Coordinates of C-alpha atoms in Angstrom, one line a residue:
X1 CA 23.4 -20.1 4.8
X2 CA 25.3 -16.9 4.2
X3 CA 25.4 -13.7 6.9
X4 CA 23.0 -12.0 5.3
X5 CA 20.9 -14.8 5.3
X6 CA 21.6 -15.7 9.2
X7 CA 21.8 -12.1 10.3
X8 CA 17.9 -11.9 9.0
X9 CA 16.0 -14.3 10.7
X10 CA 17.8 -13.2 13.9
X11 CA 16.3 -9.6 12.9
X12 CA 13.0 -11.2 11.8
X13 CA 12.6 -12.1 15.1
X14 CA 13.1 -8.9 17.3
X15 CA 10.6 -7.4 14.6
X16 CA 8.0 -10.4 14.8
X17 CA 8.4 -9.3 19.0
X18 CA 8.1 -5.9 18.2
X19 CA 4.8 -6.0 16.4
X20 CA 3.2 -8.0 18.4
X21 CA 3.3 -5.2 21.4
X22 CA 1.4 -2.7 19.1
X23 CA -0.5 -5.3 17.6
X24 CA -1.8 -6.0 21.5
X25 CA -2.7 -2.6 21.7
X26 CA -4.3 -1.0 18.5
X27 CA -6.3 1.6 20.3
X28 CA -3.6 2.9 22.2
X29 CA -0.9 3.0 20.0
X30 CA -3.5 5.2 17.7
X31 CA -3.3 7.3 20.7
X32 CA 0.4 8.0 21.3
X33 CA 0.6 8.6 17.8
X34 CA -2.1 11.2 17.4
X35 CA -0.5 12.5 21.2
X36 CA 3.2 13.0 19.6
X37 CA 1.9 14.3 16.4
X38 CA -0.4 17.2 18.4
X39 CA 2.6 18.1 20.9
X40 CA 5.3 18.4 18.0
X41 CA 3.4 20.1 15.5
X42 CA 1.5 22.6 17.8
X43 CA 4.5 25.0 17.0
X44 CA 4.2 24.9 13.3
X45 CA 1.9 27.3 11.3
X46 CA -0.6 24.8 10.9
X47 CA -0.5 24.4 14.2
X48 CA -1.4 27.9 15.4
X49 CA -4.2 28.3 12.9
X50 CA -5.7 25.0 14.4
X51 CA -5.3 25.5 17.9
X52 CA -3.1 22.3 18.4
X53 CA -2.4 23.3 22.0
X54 CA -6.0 23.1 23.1
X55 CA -6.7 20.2 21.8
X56 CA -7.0 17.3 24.4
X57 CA -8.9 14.7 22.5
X58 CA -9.5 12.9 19.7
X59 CA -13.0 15.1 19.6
X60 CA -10.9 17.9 20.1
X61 CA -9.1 17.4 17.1
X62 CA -12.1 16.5 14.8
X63 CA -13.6 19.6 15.9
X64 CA -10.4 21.8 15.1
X65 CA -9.2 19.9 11.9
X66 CA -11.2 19.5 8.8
X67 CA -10.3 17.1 6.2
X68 CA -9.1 18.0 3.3
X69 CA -7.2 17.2 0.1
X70 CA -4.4 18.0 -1.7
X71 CA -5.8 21.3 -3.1
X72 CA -6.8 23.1 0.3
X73 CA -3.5 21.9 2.0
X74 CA -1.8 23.4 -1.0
X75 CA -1.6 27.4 0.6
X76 CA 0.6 25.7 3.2
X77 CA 2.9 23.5 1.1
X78 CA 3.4 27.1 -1.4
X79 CA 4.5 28.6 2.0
X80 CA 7.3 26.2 2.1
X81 CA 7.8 25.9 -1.3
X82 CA 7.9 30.3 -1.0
X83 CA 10.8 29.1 2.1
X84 CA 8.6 29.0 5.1
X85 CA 9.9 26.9 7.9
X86 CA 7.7 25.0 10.8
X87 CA 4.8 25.4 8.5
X88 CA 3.1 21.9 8.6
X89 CA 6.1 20.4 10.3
X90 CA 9.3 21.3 12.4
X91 CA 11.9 22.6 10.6
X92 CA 12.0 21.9 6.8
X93 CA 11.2 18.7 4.5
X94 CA 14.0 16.6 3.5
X95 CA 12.3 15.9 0.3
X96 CA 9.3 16.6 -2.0
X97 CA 8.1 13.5 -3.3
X98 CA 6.3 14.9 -6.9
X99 CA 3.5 12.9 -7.9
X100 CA 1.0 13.6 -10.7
X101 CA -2.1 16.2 -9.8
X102 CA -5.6 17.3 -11.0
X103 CA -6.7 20.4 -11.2
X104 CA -3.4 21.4 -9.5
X105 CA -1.0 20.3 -12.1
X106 CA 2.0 18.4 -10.4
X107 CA 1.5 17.8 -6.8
X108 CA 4.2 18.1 -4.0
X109 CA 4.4 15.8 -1.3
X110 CA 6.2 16.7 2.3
X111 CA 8.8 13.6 3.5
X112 CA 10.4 15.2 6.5
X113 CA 13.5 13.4 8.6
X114 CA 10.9 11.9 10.7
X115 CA 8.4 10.2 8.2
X116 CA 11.1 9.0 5.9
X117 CA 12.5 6.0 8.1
X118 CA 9.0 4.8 8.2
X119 CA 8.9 4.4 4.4
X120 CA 11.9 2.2 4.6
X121 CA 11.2 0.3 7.5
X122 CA 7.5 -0.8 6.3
X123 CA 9.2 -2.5 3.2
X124 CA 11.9 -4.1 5.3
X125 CA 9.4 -5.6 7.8
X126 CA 7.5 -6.8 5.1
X127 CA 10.1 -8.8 3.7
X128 CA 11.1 -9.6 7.7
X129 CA 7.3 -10.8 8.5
X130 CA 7.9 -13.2 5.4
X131 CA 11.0 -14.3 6.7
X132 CA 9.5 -14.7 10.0
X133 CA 6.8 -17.3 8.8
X134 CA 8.4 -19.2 6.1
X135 CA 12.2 -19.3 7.4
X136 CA 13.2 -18.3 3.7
X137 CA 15.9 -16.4 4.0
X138 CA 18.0 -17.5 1.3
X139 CA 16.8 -14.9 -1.3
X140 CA 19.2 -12.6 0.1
X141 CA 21.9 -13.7 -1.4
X142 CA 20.9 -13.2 -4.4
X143 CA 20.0 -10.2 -7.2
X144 CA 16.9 -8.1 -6.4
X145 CA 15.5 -5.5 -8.3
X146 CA 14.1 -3.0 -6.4
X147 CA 12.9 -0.5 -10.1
X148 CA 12.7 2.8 -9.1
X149 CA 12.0 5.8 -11.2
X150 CA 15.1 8.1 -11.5
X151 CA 17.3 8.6 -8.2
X152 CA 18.4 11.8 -9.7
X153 CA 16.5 14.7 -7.7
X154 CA 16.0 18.1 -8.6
X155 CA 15.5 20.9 -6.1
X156 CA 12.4 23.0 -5.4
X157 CA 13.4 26.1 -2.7
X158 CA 16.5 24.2 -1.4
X159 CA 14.2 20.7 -1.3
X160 CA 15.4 18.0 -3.3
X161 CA 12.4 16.9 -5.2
X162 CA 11.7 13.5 -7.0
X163 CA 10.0 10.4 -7.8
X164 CA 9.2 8.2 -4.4
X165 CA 11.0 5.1 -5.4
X166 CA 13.9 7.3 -6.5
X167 CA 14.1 9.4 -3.3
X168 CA 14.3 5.9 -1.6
X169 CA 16.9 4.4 -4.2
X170 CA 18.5 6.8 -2.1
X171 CA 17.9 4.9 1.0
X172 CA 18.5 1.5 0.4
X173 CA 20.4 -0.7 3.0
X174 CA 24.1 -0.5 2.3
X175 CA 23.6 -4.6 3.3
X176 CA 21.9 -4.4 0.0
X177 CA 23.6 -2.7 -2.2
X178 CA 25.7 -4.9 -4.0
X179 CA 22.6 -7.3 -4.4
X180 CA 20.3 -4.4 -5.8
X181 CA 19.8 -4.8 -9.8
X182 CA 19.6 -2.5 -12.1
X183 CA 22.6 -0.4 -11.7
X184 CA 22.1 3.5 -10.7
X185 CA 22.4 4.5 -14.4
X186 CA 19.7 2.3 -15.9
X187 CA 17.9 3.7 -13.4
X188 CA 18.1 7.0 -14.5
X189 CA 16.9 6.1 -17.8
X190 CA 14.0 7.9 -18.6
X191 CA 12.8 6.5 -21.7
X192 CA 11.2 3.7 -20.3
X193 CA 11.4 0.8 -23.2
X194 CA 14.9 1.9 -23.5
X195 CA 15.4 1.3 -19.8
X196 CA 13.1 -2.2 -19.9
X197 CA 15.7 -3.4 -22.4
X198 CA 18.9 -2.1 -19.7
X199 CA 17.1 -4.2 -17.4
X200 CA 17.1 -7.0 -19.1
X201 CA 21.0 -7.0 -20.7
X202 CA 21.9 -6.5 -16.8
X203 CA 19.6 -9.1 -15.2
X204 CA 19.3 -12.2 -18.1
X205 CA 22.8 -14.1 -16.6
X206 CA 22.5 -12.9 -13.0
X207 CA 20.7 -14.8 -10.0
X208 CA 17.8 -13.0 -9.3
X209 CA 15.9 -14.2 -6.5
X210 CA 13.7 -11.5 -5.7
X211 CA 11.5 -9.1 -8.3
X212 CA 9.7 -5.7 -6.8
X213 CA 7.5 -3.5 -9.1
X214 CA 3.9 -3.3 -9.7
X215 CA 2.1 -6.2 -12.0
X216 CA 2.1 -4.4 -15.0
X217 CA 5.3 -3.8 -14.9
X218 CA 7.0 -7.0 -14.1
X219 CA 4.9 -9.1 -16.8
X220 CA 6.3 -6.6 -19.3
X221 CA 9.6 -7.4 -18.0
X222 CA 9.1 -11.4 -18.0
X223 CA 7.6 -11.2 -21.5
X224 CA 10.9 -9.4 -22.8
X225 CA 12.8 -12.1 -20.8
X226 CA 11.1 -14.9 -23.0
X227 CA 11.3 -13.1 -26.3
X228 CA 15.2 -12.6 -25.8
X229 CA 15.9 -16.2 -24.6
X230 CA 12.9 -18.5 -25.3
X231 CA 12.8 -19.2 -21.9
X232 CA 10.6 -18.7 -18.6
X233 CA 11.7 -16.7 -16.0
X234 CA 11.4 -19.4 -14.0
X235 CA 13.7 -21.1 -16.1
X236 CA 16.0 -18.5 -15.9
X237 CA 16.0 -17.7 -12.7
X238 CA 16.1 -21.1 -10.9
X239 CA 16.4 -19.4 -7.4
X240 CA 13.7 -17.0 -8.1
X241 CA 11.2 -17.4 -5.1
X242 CA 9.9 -14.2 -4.0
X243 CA 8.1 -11.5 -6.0
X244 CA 6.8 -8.2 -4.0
X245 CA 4.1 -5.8 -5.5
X246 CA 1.5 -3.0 -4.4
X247 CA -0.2 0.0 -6.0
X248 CA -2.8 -2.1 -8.0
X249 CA -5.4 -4.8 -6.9
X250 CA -2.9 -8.2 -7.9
X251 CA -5.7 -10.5 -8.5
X252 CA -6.6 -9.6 -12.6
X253 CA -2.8 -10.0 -13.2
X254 CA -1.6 -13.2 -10.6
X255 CA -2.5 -15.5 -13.2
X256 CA -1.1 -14.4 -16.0
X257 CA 2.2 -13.9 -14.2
X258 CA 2.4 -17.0 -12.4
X259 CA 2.3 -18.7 -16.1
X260 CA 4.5 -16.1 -17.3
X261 CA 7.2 -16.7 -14.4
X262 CA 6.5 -20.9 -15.3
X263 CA 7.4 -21.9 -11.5
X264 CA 5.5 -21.2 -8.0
X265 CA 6.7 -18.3 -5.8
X266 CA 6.0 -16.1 -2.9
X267 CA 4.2 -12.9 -3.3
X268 CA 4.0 -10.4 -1.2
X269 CA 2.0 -7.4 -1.5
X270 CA 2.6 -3.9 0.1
X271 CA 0.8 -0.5 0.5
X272 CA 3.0 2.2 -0.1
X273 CA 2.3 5.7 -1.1
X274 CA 4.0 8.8 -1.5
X275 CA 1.8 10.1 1.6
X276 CA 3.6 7.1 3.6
X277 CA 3.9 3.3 4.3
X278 CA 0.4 1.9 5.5
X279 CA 0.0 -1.6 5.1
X280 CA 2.2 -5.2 4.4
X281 CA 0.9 -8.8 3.9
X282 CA 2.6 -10.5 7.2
X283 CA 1.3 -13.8 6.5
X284 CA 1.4 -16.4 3.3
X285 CA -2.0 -17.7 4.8
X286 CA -3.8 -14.6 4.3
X287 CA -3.9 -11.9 0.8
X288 CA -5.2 -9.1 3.6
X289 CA -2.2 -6.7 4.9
X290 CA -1.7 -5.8 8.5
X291 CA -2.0 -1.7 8.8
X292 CA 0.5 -0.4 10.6
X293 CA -0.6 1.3 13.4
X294 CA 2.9 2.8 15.0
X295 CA 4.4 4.0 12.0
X296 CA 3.9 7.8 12.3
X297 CA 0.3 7.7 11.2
X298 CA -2.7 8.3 12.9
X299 CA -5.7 7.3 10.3
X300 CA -8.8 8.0 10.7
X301 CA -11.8 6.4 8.7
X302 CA -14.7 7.9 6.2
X303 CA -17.4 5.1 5.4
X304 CA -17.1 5.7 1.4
X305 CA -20.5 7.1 0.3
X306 CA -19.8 10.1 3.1
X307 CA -16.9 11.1 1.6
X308 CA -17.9 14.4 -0.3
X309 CA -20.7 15.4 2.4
X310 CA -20.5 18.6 4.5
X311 CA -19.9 16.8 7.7
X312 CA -19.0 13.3 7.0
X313 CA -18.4 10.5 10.0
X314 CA -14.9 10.5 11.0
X315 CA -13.6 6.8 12.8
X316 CA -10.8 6.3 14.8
X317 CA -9.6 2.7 14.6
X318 CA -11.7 1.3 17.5
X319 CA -14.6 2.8 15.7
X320 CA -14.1 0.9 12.6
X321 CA -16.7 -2.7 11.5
X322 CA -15.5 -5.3 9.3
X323 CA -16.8 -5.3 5.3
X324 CA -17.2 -1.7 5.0
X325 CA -15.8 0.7 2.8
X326 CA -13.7 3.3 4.6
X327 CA -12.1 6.3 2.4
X328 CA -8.7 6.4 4.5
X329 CA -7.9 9.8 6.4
X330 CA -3.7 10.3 7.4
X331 CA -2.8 12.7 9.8
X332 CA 1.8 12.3 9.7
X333 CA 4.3 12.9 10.9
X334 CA 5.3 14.5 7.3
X335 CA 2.7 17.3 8.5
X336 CA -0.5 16.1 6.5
X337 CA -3.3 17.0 8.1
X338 CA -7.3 15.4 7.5
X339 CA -5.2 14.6 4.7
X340 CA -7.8 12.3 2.0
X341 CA -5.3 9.9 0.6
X342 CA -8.0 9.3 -2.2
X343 CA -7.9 5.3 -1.4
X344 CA -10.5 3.2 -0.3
X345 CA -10.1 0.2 2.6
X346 CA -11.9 -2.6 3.7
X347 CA -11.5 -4.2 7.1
X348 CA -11.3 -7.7 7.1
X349 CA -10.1 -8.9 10.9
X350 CA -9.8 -6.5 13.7
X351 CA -7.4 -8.6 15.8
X352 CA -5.0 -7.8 14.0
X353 CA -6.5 -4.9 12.5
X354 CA -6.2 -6.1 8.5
X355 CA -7.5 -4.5 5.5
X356 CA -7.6 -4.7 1.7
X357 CA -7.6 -1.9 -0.3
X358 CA -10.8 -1.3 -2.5
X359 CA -10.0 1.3 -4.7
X360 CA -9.7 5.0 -5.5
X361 CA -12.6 7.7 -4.0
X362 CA -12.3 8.9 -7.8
X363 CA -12.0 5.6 -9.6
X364 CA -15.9 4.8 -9.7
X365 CA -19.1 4.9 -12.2
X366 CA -22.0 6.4 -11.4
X367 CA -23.5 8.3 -14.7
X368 CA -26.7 6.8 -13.5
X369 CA -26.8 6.5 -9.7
X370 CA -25.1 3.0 -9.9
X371 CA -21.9 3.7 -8.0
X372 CA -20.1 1.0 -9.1
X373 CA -16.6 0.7 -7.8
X374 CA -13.4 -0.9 -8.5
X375 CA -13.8 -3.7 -6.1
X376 CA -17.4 -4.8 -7.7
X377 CA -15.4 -4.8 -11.2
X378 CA -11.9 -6.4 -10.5
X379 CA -13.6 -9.5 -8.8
X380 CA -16.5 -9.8 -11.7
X381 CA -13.8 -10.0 -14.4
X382 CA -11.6 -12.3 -12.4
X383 CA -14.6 -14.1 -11.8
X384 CA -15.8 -14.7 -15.0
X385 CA -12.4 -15.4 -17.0
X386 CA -11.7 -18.2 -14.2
X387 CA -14.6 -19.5 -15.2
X388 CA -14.0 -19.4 -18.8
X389 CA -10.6 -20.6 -18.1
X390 CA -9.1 -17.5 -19.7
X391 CA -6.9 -14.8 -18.6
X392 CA -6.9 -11.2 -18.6
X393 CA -3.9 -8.8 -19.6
X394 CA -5.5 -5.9 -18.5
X395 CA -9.0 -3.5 -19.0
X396 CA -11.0 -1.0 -18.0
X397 CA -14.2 0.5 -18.0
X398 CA -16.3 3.6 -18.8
X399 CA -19.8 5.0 -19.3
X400 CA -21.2 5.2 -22.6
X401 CA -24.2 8.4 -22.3
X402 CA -25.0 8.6 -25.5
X403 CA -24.5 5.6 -28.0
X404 CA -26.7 6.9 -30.9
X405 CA -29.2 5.0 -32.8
X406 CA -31.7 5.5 -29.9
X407 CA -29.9 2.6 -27.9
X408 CA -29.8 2.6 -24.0
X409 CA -26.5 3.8 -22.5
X410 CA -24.5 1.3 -21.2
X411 CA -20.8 0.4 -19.7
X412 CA -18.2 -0.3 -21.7
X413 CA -15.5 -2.7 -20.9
X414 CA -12.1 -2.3 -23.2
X415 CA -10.5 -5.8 -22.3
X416 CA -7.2 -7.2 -23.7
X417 CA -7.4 -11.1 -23.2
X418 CA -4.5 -13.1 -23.4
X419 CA -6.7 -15.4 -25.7
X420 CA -10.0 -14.4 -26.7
X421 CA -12.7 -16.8 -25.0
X422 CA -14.2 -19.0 -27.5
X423 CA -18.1 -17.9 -26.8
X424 CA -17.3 -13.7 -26.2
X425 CA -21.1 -13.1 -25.9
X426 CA -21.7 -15.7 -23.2
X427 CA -18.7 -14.3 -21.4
X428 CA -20.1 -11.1 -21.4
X429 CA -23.6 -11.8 -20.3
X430 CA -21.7 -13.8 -17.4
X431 CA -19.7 -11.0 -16.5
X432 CA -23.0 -8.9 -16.5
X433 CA -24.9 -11.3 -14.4
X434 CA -22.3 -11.3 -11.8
X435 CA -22.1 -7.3 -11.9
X436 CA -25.4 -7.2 -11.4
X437 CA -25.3 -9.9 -8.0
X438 CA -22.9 -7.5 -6.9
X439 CA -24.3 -3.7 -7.3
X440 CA -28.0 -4.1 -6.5
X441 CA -28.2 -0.1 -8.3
X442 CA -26.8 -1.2 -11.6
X443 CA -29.1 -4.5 -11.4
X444 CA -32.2 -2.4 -10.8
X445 CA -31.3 0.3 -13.4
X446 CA -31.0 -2.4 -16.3
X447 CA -34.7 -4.0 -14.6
X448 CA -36.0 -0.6 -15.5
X449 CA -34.8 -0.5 -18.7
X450 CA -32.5 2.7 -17.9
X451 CA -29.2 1.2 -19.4
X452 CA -27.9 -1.8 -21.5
X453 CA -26.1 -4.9 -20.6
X454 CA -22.4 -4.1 -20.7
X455 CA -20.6 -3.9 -23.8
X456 CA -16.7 -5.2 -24.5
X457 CA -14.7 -3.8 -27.2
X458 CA -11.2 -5.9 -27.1
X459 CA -8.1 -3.7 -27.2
X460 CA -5.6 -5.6 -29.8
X461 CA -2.2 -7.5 -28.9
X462 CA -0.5 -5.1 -26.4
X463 CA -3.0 -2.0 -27.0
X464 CA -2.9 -0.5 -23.6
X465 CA 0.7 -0.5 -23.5
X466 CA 0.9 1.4 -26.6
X467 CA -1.8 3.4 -24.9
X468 CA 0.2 4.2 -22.0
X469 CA 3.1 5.1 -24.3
X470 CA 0.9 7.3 -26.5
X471 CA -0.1 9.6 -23.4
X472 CA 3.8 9.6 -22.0
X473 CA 2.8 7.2 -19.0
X474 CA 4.4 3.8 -19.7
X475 CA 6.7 2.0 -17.5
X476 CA 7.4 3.2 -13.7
X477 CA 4.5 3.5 -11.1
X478 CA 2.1 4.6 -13.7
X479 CA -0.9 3.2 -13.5
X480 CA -4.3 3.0 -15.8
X481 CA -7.5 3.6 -13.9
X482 CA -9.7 0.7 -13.5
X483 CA -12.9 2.8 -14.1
X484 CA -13.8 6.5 -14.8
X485 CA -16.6 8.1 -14.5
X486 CA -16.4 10.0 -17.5
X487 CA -15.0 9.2 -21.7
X488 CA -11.5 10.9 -21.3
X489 CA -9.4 7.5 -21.1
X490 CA -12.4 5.3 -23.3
X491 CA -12.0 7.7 -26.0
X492 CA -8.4 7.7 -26.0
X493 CA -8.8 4.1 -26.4
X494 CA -10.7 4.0 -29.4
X495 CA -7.8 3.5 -31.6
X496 CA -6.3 0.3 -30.3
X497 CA -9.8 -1.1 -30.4
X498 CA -10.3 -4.6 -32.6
X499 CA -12.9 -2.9 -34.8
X500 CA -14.7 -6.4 -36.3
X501 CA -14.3 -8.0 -32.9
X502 CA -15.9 -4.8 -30.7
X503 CA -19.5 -6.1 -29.5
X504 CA -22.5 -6.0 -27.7

């Protein structure tokens, strides 16, 4: 066993102790957090204009803290982006992480000197938990790639500005540094098939043992892997054993890249954002991810159909019930504030307190009064193609209003299949059955004759990754949406559509 190796499960360990003292105490580590936040931020601008020195309670703080979103914080962050100082936080941000807006354009995230080593800690304890449970330490002394989009920052008023996973290239362990694949200037390839192929002429002779990135990602990397060598990655890779993932729902893509890789391995899936580090799977048993509830975070808890109402229900975590969708609420130590980080949770144990994320607030259809969310639609599709013994590459799904011909309106699913299944149309009444078990709305609207049963139109042999590159968004932590609410991404679509094969 090499140090690194050895020097890990002795750290595992004091972690595994540590969490277990705030796990013991989920109400009242809530507390202290929301307590420090108050008492260090009641200097700040923000904290003036809310009267953070009169506020004694959690009541206190609903009553003199609205939530809000991106756009109504955005006066504040223009003050610091204008130079202002103490304005949601103390002091100044280290960085702004930039992640794409709405109606605002780009948006600028806050990461101050005391949020930032939460970000790093929450993957590290992730791969510590695994550590912890399996004793597999081994894969540290190996290659792991950890892609990031470009380290190299820009500055906005002084504040270097960037990519998340490139301000944290910045932060990687120096313990891990010589293991981390690809190099610094692959990284800061922007061009991202260009940089795919770097990563591959740097990776295809090495020992990589563990593989971070989001699903979509990573199976584009294994495919190139096979097409240069004829070979799995399993193959290739003989020590591979642990792959980490987060920022989409795993279970369409585990698998397709469990054949893909050719071998079994570990997965373990995270919840970062650029907002912060919420949630890690601690345990192989289990697919739900512990939320972490001393990281600089005090969350608060929106069941999901109050979101956009006047005065919505606002939960602390005590306050929470199993099986119901929460939108999720931050209040950091970065200086968000009510802050709607535009995801949805569902508790699934409360000792620990474990969730699994649900979707996006905005990620949803409901043309007719169906509200059908991402959830409903990941597990009908995974579902059905297990059933059909098929597997899925990827999809999505959108409203049709107004097919012509005098047809009902109905939902159309753009699915790419790794191999088409050999009765489509039975496939896609199963998938509408099961839709229909899950979303009593949707099953009641077809009843009356108010829409169609779901249509598919396949997307052709890698159509939504030339999609992606069409629009400028492949590669990275770009993401398509599982469902819209509206024809913007559909329509966009329509070209890498398999026109004879497109059906009702």
């Amino acid at each position: 066993m090499g140090i690194k190796a050895y020097a890990a499960k002795w750290f595992a360990n004091i972690i595994h102790r540590q969490t277990l003292k705030w796990v013991s105490d989920p109400v009242g580590s809530q507390e202290k957090v929301l307590s420090s936040l108050i008492s260090q931020a009641k200097g700040t601008i923000f904290g003036e204009d809310h009267d953070f020195s009169g506020i004694k309670s959690y009541q206190d703080f609903k009553k003199a803290v609205p939530v809000r979103d991106y756009e109504t914080l955005k006066p504040y962050i223009d003050k610091i982006i204008e130079g202002a100082e103490n304005v949601l936080w103390p002091g100044k941000p280290s960085y702004f992480a930039k992640t794409s807006g709405t109606t605002s354009g780009v948006k600028y995230i806050p990461i101050t000197k005391d949020s930032m080593p939460f970000q790093i800690a929450g993957a590290r304890n992730a791969l510590l938990a695994y550590i912890y449970e399996t004793g597999n330490s081994g894969f540290l002394n190996g290659k792991l790639i950890f892609l990031s989009g470009s380290p190299e920052l820009e500055e906005k008023s002084g504040i270097q500005t960037g990519r998340l996973s490139g301000i944290v290239n910045h932060h990687v362990p120096k313990y891990l540094r010589r293991n981390q694949l690809p190099s610094y200037s692959t990284n800061c390839i922007e061009d991202w098939e260009t940089k795919l192929d770097h990563i591959v002429e740097e990776t295809i002779s090495q020992d990589m043992t563990l593989i971070s990135g989001i699903p979509p990602w990573m199976q584009m990397y294994f495919d190139r892997l096979e097409t240069r060598t004829g070979k799995k990655p399993g193959e290739l890779f003989p020590n591979l054993s642990v792959i980490v993932h987060g920022g989409v729902n795993f279970e369409p893509y585990k698998a397709k890249l469990l054949e893909s890789i050719g071998k079994p391995v570990s997965f373990i899936e995270t919840f970062p954002a650029s907002e912060g580090f919420f949630a890690y799977q601690n345990s192989q048993k289990e697919e739900s991810l512990l939320l972490l509830l001393n990281s600089g975070i005090f969350y608060e808890f929106i069941p999901a159909q109050e979101v956009f109402a006047e005065n919505p229900t606002r939960l602390s975590i005590g306050e929470v019930e199993l099986g119901i969708n929460y939108a999720m609420i931050l209040n950091t130590n970065a200086g968000l504030w009510g802050y709607n980080l535009g995801d949805t949770i569902k508790f699934v144990s409360k000792n620990p307190y474990k969730i699994v994320v649900t979707g996006r607030i905005k990620h949803f259809i409901s043309a007719f009064g169906e509200h059908v969310i991402a959830e409903e639609v990941e597990q009908c599709l995974s579902e059905t193609a297990r059933e059909f013994n098929t597997r899925i590459i990827e999809f999505t799904v959108a409203p049709q209003v107004n097919p012509g011909d005098n047809s009902l309106p109905y939902h159309e699913w753009f699915i790419e299949f790794e191999t088409i299944p050999d009765h489509l149309d039975t496939f896609r009444m199963r998938l509408d059955e099961k839709l229909q078990e899950k979303n009593i709305y949707y099953k009641d609207l077809l009843t009356g004759n108010i829409l169609d049963t779901l249509h598919i139109s396949l997307i052709g042999k890698d159509g939504f990754i030339n999609y992606m590159k069409s629009i400028g968004k492949l590669g990275g932590q770009n993401k398509l949406p599982r469902l819209s609410n509206d024809r913007v991404v559909a329509d966009k679509l329509k070209p890498f559509v398999v026109e004879n094969l497109s059906l009702k």
